[in-house]
XYZ file of C-alpha atoms in Angstrom:
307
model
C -23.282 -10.889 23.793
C -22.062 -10.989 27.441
C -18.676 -9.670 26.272
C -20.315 -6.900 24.279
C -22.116 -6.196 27.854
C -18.773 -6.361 29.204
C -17.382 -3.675 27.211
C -20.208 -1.253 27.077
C -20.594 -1.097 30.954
C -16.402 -0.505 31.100
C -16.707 2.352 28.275
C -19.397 4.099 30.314
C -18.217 3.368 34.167
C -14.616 5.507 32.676
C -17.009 7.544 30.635
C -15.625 6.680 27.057
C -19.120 5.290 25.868
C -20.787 7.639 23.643
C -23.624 7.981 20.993
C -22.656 7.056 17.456
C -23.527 9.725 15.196
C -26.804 9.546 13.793
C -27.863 8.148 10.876
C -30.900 8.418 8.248
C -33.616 5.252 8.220
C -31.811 2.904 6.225
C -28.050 4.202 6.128
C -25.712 2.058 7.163
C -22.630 3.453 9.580
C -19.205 3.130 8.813
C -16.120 3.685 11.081
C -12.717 5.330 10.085
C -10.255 4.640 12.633
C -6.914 6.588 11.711
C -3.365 5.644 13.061
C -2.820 9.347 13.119
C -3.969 12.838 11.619
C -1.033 14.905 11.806
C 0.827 14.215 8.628
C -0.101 15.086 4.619
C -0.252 11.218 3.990
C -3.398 10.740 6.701
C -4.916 13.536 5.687
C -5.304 13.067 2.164
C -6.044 9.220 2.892
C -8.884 10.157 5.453
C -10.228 12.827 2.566
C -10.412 10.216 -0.091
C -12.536 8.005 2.487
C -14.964 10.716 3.606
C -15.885 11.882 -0.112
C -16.178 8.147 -0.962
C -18.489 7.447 1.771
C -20.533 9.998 0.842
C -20.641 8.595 -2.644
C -21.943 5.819 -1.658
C -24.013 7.129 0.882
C -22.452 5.902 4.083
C -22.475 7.823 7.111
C -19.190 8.016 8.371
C -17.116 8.345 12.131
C -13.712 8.791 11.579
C -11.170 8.548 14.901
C -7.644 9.462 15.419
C -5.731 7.315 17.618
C -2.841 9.129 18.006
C -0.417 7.105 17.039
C -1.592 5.265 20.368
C -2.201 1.441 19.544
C -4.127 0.688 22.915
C -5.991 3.947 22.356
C -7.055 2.825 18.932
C -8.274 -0.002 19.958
C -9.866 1.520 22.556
C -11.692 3.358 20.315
C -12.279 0.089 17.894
C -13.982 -1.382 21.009
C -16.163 1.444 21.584
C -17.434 1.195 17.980
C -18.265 -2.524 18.180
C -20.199 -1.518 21.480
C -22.194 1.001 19.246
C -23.223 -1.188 17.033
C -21.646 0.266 13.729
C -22.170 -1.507 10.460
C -18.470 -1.477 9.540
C -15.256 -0.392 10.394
C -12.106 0.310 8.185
C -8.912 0.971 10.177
C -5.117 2.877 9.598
C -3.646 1.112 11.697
C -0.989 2.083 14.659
C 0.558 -0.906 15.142
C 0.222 -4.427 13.110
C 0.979 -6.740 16.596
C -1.327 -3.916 18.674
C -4.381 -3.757 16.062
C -5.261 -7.718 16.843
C -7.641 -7.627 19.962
C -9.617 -5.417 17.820
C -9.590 -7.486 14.566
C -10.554 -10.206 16.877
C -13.354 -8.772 18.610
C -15.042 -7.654 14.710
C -14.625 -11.107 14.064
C -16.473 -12.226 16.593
C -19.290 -9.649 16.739
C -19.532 -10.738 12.348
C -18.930 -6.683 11.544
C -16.731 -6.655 8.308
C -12.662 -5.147 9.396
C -11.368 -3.655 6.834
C -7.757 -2.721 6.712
C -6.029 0.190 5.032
C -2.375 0.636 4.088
C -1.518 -1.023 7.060
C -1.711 -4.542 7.999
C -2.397 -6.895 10.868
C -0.656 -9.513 12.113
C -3.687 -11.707 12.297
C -4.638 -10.289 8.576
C -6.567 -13.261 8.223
C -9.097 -12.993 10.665
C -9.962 -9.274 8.886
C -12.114 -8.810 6.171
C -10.080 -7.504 3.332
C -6.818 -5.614 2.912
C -6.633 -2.740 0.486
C -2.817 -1.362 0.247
C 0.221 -1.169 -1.410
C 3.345 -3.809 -0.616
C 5.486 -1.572 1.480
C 8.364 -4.051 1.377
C 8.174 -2.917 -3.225
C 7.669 0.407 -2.001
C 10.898 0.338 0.111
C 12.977 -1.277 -2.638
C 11.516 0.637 -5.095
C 12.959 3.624 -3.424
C 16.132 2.847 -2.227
C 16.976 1.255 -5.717
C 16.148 4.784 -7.122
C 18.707 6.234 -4.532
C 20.990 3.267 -5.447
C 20.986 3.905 -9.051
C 21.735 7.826 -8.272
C 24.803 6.715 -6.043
C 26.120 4.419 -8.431
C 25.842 1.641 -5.978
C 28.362 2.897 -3.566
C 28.174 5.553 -0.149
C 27.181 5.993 2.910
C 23.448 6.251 3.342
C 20.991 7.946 6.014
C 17.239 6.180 6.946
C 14.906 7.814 8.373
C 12.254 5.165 9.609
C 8.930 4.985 10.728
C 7.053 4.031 14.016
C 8.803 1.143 14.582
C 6.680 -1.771 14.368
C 4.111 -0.221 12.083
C 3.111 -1.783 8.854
C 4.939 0.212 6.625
C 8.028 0.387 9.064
C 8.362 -3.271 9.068
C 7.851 -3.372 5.167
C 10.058 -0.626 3.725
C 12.752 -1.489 6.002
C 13.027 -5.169 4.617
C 12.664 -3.280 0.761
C 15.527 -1.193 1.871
C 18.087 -3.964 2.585
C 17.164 -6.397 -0.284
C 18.477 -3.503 -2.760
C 21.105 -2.789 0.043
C 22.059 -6.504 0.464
C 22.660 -6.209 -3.099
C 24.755 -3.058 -3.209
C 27.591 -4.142 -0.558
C 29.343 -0.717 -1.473
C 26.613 1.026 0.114
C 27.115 1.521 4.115
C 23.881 2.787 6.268
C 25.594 5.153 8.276
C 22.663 6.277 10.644
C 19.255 4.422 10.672
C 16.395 5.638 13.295
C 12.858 6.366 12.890
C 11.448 9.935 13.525
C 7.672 8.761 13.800
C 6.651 10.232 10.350
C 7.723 13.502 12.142
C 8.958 16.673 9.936
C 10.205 18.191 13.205
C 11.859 14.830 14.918
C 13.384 14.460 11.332
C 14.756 17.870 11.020
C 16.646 17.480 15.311
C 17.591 13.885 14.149
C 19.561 14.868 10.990
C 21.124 17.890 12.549
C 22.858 15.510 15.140
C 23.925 13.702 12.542
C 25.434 16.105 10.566
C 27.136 17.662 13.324
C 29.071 14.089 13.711
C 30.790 14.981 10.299
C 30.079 11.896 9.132
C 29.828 11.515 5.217
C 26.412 10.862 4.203
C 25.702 10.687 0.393
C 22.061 10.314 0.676
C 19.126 10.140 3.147
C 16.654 7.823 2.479
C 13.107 8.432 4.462
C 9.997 6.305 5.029
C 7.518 9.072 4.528
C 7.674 12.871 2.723
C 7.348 14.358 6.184
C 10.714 13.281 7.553
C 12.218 13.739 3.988
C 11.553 17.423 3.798
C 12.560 17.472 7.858
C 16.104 16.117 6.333
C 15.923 18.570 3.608
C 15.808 21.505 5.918
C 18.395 19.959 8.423
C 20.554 19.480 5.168
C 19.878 23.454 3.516
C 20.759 24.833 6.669
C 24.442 23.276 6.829
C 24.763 24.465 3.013
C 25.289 20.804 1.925
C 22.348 20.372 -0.590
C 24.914 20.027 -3.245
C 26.003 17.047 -1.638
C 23.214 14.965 0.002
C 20.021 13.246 -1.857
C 17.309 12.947 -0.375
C 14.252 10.681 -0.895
C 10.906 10.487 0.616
C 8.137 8.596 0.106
C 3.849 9.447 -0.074
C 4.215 11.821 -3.101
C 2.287 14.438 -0.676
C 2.140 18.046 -2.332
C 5.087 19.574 -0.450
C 7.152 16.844 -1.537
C 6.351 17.117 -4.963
C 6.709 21.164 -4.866
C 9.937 20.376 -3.262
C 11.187 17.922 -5.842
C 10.142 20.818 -8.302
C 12.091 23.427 -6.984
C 15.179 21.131 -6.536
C 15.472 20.582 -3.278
C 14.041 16.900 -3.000
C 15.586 13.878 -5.272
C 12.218 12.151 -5.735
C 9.455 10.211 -3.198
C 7.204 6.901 -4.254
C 3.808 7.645 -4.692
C 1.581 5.074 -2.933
C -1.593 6.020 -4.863
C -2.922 7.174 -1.363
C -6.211 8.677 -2.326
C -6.719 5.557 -4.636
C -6.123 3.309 -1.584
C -8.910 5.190 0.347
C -11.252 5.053 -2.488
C -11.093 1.700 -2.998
C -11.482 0.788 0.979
C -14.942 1.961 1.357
C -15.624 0.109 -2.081
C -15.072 -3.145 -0.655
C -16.963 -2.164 2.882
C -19.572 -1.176 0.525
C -19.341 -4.923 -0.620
C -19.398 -6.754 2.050
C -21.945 -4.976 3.817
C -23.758 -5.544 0.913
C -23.196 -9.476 0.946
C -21.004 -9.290 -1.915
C -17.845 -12.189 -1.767
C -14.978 -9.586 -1.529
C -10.908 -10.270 -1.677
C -8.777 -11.029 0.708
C -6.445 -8.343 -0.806
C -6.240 -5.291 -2.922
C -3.210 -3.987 -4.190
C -2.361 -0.816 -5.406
C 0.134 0.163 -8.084
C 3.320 2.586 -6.584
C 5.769 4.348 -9.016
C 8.695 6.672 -8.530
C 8.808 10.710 -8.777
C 11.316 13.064 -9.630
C 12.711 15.724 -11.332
C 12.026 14.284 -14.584
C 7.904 13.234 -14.524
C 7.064 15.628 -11.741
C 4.920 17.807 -13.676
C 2.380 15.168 -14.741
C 1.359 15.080 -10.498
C 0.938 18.267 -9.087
C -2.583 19.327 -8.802
């Protein structure tokens, strides 16, 4: 308790301490702590947690941390001070998320991770994802298949350090390891960003390098590429894949102009994170991991998933 003491008189000597939001005798509270809400992929994933929560009649916070790792903790910390019930966390970073995972743990408030990872996973409740490493491969083996195992490729990567950075990148060069006739060319992350995507791609087409296909870690900095590529008049020439499945992507892959994305079953993933908070608030034993099911879109299945 003295470190709890600790942290509530910091939060409110730099003013960050704050009232949780009230809740109805007998509901239990439930933090959402977000890497980020500026992309399709959050957005949708922070959705499927809200209406879920409400389901099961949880009253929920949700927080963005900016794509800020000390801020999200920050924010974790607050929460803990607070006294919620639970909290399920996005996070920023898989090395920056641990003083927070740590400080659930010690406190006894169920940590439950989403889509991303920590580095001290173990000391967290439960994990409820996808295997970004199969979601990587799964991708570039798509894009390998399309090139005929040979060309110069494009990536487009995530924060760097993130979860799904870390993961997609090491799916990437097993299928790439494999393919010895296929040369990465340019490889830099964009920070899931449409617009950093879109800058980054025009410098590298002004190089006038070859690039047979860019390869992205997120739909966002795919359809940033796409523009980049339209506006030299090479869409003839360069494939482009994403990854989320969000519904510009998938309108996009529709109308042509995007090869295909993974769909990481995002909604799905949200869904089933407040189903085991629900769990092991209610006492229930609850697994270490839950794994959702990814699968490839393009041209050719397209139809069956667009709302």
């Amino acid at each position: 308790m003295r470190v709890l003491l600790s942290i509530v008189l910091s939060l409110a000597a730099i003013g960050l301490f704050v009232a949780a939001a009230p809740a109805s005798a007998g509901e239990r509270t439930v933090a959402l702590c977000m890497s980020h809400m500026s992309n399709a992929f959050t957005i949708e994933m922070s959705d499927a947690i809200k209406k879920r929560a409400a389901e099961l009649g949880l009253n929920l916070i949700v927080n963005d941390g900016g794509k800020d790792a000390a801020r999200q903790v920050g924010q974790i910390e607050t929460l803990i001070a607070q006294g919620v019930d639970g909290i399920i966390v996005e996070a920023v970073s898989v090395d920056g998320i641990q003083p927070a995972v740590n400080l659930a743990r010690e406190f006894d408030i169920p940590f439950v991770t989403v889509n991303q990872k920590a580095t001290n996973q173990d000391r967290a409740t439960s994990f409820v994802g996808v295997s970004h490493e199969d979601g990587g491969e799964l991708e570039m083996r798509e894009a390998a298949k399309a090139l005929g195992g040979k060309g110069a490729v494009a990536l487009l990567l995530g924060p760097m350090g993130s979860d799904a950075q870390i993961g997609r990148s090491a799916g990437y060069k097993k299928v790439l390891d494999e393919n010895p006739d296929m040369t990465v060319v340019f490889e830099q992350t964009a920070n899931w960003d449409t617009e950093a995507a879109l800058k980054l791609v025009e410098n590298w087409l002004q190089t006038g390098r070859q690039i047979d296909a860019v390869v992205s870690q997120n739909d966002g900095m795919a359809l940033g590429a796409v523009k980049a590529i339209e506006d030299a008049g090479l869409q003839d020439k360069i494939k482009v894949y994403g990854l989320d499945a969000v519904p510009d992507a998938l309108a996009a892959i529709k109308d042509g102009r995007l090869t295909g994305t993974v769909s990481q079953n995002t909604s799905l993933q949200g869904s089933r994170s407040v189903d085991v908070m629900k769990d092991a608030l209610d006492g229930k034993q609850v697994p270490p991991e839950v794994i959702v099911e990814q699968l490839f879109i393009d041209k050719s299945n397209v139809d069956q998933y667009i709302k």
